[in-house]
Coordinates of N, CA and C in Angstrom, one line a residue:
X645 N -4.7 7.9 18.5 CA -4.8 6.6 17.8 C -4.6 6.8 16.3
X646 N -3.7 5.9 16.0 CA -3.2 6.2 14.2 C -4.1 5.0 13.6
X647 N -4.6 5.1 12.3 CA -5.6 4.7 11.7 C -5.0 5.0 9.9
X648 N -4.8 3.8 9.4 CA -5.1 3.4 7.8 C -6.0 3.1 7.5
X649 N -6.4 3.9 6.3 CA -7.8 3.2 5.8 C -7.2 3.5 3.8
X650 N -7.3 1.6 3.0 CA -7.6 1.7 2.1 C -8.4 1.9 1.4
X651 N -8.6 1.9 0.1 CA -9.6 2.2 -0.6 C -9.4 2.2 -2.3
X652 N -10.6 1.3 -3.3 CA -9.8 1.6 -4.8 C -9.4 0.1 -5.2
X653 N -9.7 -1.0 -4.4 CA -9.8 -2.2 -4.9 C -11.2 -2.3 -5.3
X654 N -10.9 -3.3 -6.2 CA -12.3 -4.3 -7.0 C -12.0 -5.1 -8.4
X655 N -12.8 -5.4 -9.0 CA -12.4 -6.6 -9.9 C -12.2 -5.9 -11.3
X656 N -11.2 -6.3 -11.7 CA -10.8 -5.5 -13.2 C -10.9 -6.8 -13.9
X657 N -10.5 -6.7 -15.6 CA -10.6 -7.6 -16.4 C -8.8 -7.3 -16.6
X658 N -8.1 -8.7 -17.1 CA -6.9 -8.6 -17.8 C -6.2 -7.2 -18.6
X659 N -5.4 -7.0 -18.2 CA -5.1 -6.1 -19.2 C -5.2 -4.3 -18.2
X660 N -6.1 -4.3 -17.6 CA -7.0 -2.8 -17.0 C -6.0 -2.8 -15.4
X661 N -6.6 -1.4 -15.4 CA -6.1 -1.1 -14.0 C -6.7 -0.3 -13.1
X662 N -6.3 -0.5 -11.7 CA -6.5 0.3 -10.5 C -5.7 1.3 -10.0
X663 N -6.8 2.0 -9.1 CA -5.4 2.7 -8.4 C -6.0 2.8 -6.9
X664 N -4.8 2.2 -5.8 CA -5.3 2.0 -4.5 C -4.9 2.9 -3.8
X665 N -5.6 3.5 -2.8 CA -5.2 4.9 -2.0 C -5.2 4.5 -0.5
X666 N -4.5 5.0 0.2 CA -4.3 4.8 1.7 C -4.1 5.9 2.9
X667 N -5.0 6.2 3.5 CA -5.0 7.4 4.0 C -4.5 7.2 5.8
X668 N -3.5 7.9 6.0 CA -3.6 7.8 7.5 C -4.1 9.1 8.1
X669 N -4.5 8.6 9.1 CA -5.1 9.7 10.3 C -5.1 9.3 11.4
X670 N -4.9 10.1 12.4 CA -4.6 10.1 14.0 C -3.6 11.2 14.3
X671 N -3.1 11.0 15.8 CA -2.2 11.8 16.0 C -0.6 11.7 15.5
X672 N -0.6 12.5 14.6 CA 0.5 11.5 13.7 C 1.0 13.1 13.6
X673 N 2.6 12.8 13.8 CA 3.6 13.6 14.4 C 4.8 14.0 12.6
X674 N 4.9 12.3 12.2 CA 6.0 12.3 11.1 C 5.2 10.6 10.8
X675 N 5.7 10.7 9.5 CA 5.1 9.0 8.6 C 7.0 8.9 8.1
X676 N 7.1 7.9 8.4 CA 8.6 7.5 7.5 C 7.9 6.9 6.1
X677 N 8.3 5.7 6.0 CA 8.2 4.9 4.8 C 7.4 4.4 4.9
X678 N 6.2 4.4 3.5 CA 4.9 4.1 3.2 C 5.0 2.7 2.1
X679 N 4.2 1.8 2.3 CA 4.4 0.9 1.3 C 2.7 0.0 1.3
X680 N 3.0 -0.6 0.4 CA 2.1 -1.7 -0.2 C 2.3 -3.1 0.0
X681 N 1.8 -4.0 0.5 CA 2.4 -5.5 0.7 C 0.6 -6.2 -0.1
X682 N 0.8 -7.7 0.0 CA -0.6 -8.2 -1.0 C -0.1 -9.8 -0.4
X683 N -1.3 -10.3 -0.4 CA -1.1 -11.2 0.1 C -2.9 -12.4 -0.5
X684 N -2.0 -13.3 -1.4 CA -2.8 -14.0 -2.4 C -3.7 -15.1 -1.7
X685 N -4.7 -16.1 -2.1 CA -4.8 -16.8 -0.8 C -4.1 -18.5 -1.4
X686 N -3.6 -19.0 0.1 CA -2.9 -20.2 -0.1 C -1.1 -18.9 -0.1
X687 N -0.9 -17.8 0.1 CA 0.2 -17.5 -0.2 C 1.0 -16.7 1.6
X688 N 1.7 -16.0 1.4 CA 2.6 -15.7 2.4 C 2.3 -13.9 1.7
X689 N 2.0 -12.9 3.0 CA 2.2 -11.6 2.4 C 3.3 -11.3 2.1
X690 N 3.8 -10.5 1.0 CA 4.8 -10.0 0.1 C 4.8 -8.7 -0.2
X691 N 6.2 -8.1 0.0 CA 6.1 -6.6 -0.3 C 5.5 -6.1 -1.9
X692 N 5.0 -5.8 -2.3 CA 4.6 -4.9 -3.5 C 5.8 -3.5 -3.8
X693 N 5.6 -2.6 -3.1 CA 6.4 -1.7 -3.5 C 6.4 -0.4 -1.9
X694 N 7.2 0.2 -1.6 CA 7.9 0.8 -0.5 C 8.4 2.5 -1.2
X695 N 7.9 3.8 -0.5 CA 8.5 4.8 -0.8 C 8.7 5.5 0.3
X696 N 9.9 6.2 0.4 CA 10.8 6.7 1.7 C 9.9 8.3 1.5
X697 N 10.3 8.7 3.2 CA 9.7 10.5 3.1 C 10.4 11.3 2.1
X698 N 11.5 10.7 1.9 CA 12.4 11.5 0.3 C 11.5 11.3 -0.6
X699 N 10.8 10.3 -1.1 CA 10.7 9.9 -2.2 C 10.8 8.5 -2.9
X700 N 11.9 8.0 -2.8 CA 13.2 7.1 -2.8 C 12.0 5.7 -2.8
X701 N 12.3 5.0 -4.2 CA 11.2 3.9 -4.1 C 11.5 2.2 -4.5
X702 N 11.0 1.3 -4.0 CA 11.2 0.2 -4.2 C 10.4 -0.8 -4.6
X703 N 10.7 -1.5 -5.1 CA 9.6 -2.2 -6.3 C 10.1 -3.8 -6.0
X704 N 9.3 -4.9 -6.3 CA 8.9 -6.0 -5.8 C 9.5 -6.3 -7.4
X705 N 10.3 -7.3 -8.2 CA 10.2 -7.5 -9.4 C 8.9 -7.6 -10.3
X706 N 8.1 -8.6 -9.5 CA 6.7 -9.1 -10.3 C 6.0 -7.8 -11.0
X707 N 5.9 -6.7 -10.2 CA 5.6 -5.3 -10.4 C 6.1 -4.0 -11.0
X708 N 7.7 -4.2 -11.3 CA 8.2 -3.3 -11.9 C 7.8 -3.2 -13.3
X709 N 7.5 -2.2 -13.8 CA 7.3 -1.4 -15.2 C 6.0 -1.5 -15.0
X710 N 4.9 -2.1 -14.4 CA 3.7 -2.1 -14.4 C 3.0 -1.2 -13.1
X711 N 3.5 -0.9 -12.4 CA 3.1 -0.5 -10.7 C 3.6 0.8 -10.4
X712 N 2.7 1.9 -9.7 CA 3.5 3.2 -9.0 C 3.3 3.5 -8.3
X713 N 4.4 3.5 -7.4 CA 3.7 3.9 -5.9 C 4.4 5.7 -6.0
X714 N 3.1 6.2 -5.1 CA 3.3 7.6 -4.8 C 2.9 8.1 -3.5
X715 N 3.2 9.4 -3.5 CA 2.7 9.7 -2.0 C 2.4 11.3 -2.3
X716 N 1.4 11.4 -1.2 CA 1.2 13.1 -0.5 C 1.1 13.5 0.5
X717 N 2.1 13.5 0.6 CA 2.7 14.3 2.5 C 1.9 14.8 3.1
X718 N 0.9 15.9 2.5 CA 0.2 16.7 2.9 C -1.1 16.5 3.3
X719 N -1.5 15.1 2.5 CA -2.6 14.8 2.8 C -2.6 13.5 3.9
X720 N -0.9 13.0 4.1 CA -0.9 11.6 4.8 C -1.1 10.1 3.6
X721 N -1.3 10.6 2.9 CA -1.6 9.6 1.9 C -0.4 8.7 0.8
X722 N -0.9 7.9 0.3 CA -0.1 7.2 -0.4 C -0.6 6.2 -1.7
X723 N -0.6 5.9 -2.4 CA -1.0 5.5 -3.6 C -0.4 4.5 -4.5
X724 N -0.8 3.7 -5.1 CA -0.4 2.3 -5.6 C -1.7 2.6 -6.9
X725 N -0.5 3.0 -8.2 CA -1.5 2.8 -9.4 C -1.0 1.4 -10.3
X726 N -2.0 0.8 -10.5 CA -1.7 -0.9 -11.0 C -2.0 -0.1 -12.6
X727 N -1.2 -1.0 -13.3 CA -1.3 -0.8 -15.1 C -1.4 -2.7 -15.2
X728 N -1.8 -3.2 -16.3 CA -1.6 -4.1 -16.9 C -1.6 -5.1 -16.2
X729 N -2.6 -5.0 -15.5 CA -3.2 -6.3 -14.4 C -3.5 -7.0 -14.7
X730 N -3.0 -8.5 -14.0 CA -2.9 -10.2 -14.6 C -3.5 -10.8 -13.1
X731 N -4.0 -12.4 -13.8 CA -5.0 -13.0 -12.4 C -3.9 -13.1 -11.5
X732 N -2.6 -13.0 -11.5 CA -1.7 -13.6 -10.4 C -1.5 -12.0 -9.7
X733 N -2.1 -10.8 -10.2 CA -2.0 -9.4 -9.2 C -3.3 -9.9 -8.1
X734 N -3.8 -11.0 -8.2 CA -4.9 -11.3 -7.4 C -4.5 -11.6 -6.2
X735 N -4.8 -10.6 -5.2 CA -5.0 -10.4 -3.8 C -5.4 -9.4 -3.2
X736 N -5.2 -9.6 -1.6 CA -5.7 -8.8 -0.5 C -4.7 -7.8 -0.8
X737 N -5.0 -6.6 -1.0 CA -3.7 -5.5 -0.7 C -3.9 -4.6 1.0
X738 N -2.4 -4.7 1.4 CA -2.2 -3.9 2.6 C -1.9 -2.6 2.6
X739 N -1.8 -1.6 3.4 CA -1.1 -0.7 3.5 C -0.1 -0.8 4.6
X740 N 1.1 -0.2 4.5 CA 1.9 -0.1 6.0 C 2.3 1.3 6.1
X741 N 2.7 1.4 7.2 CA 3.5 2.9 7.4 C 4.2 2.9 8.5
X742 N 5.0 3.7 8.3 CA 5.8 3.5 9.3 C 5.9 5.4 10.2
X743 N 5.1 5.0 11.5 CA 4.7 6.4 11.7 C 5.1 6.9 13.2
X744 N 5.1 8.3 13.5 CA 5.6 8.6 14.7 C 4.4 9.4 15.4
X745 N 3.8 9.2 16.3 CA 2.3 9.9 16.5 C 2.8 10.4 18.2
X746 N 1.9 11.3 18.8 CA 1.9 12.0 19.9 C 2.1 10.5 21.1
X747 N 1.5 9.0 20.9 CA 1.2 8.5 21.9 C 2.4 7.6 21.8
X748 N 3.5 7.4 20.6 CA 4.2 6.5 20.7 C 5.6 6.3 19.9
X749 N 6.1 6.4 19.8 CA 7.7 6.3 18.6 C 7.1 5.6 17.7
X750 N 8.2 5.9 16.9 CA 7.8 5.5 15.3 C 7.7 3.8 15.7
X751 N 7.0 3.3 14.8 CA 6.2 2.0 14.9 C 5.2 1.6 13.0
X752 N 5.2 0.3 12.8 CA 4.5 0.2 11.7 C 3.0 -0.1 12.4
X753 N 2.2 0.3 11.0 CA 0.6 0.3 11.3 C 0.6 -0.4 9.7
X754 N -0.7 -0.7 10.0 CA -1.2 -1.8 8.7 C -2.6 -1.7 8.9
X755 N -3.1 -1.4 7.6 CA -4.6 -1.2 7.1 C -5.4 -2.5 7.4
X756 N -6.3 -2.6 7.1 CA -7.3 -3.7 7.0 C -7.4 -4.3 5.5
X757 N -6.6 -3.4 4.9 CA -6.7 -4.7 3.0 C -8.0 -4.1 2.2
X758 N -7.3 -3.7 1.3 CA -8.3 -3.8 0.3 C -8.2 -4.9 -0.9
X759 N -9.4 -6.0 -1.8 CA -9.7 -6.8 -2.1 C -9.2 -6.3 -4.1
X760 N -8.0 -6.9 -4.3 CA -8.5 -6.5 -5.9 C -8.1 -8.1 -6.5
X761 N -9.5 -8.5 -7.7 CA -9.5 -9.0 -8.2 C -9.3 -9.3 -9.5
X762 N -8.3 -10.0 -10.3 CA -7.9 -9.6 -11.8 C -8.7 -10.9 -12.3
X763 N -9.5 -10.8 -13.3 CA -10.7 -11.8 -13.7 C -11.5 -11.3 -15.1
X764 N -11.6 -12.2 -16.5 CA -12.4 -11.9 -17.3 C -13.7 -12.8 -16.8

């Protein structure tokens, strides 16, 4: 069984930042492409930002120059560091992945969300 778990939300003031981490574990074979989606409330979830097993990354406009997504292969992990957070970065954040495990072909998984709040 493959398993996300985020972690690294909470409430910042204007201006400040987070950094959210996402760890998979289970029987996990190969991870393709790791990403971030967020989903505000009254809104529709929306990609954040997406990085390939190369590397190779994609960014949401609202997000660029402010957002980095990274990864560590080694650990399964993946990372979303927020700079210069505003109340509209306010939402649920997801993780996704896209993974290949002993019980099943590659398939996306999705975290349970972590909560970040942009608020003076």
């Amino acid at each position: 069984q493959v398993q996300l778990v985020e972690s690294g939300g909470g409430l910042v003031q204007p201006g400040g930042s987070l950094r959210l981490s996402c760890a998979a574990s289970g029987s996990i074979l190969s991870i393709n492409a790791m990403g971030w989606y967020r989903q505000a409330p009254g809104k529709e979830r929306e990609l954040v930002a997406v990085i390939t097993s190369g590397g190779s990354t994609t960014y949401a406009d609202s997000v660029k120059g402010r957002f980095t997504i990274s990864r560590d292969n080694a650990k399964n992990t993946v990372y979303l560091h927020q700079d210069s957070l505003t109340p509209e970065d306010t939402a649920v954040y997801y993780c996704n992945a896209n993974i290949r495990s002993r019980s099943s072909w590659s398939r996306d998984y999705w975290g349970r969300g972590t909560q970040v709040t942009v608020s003076s």
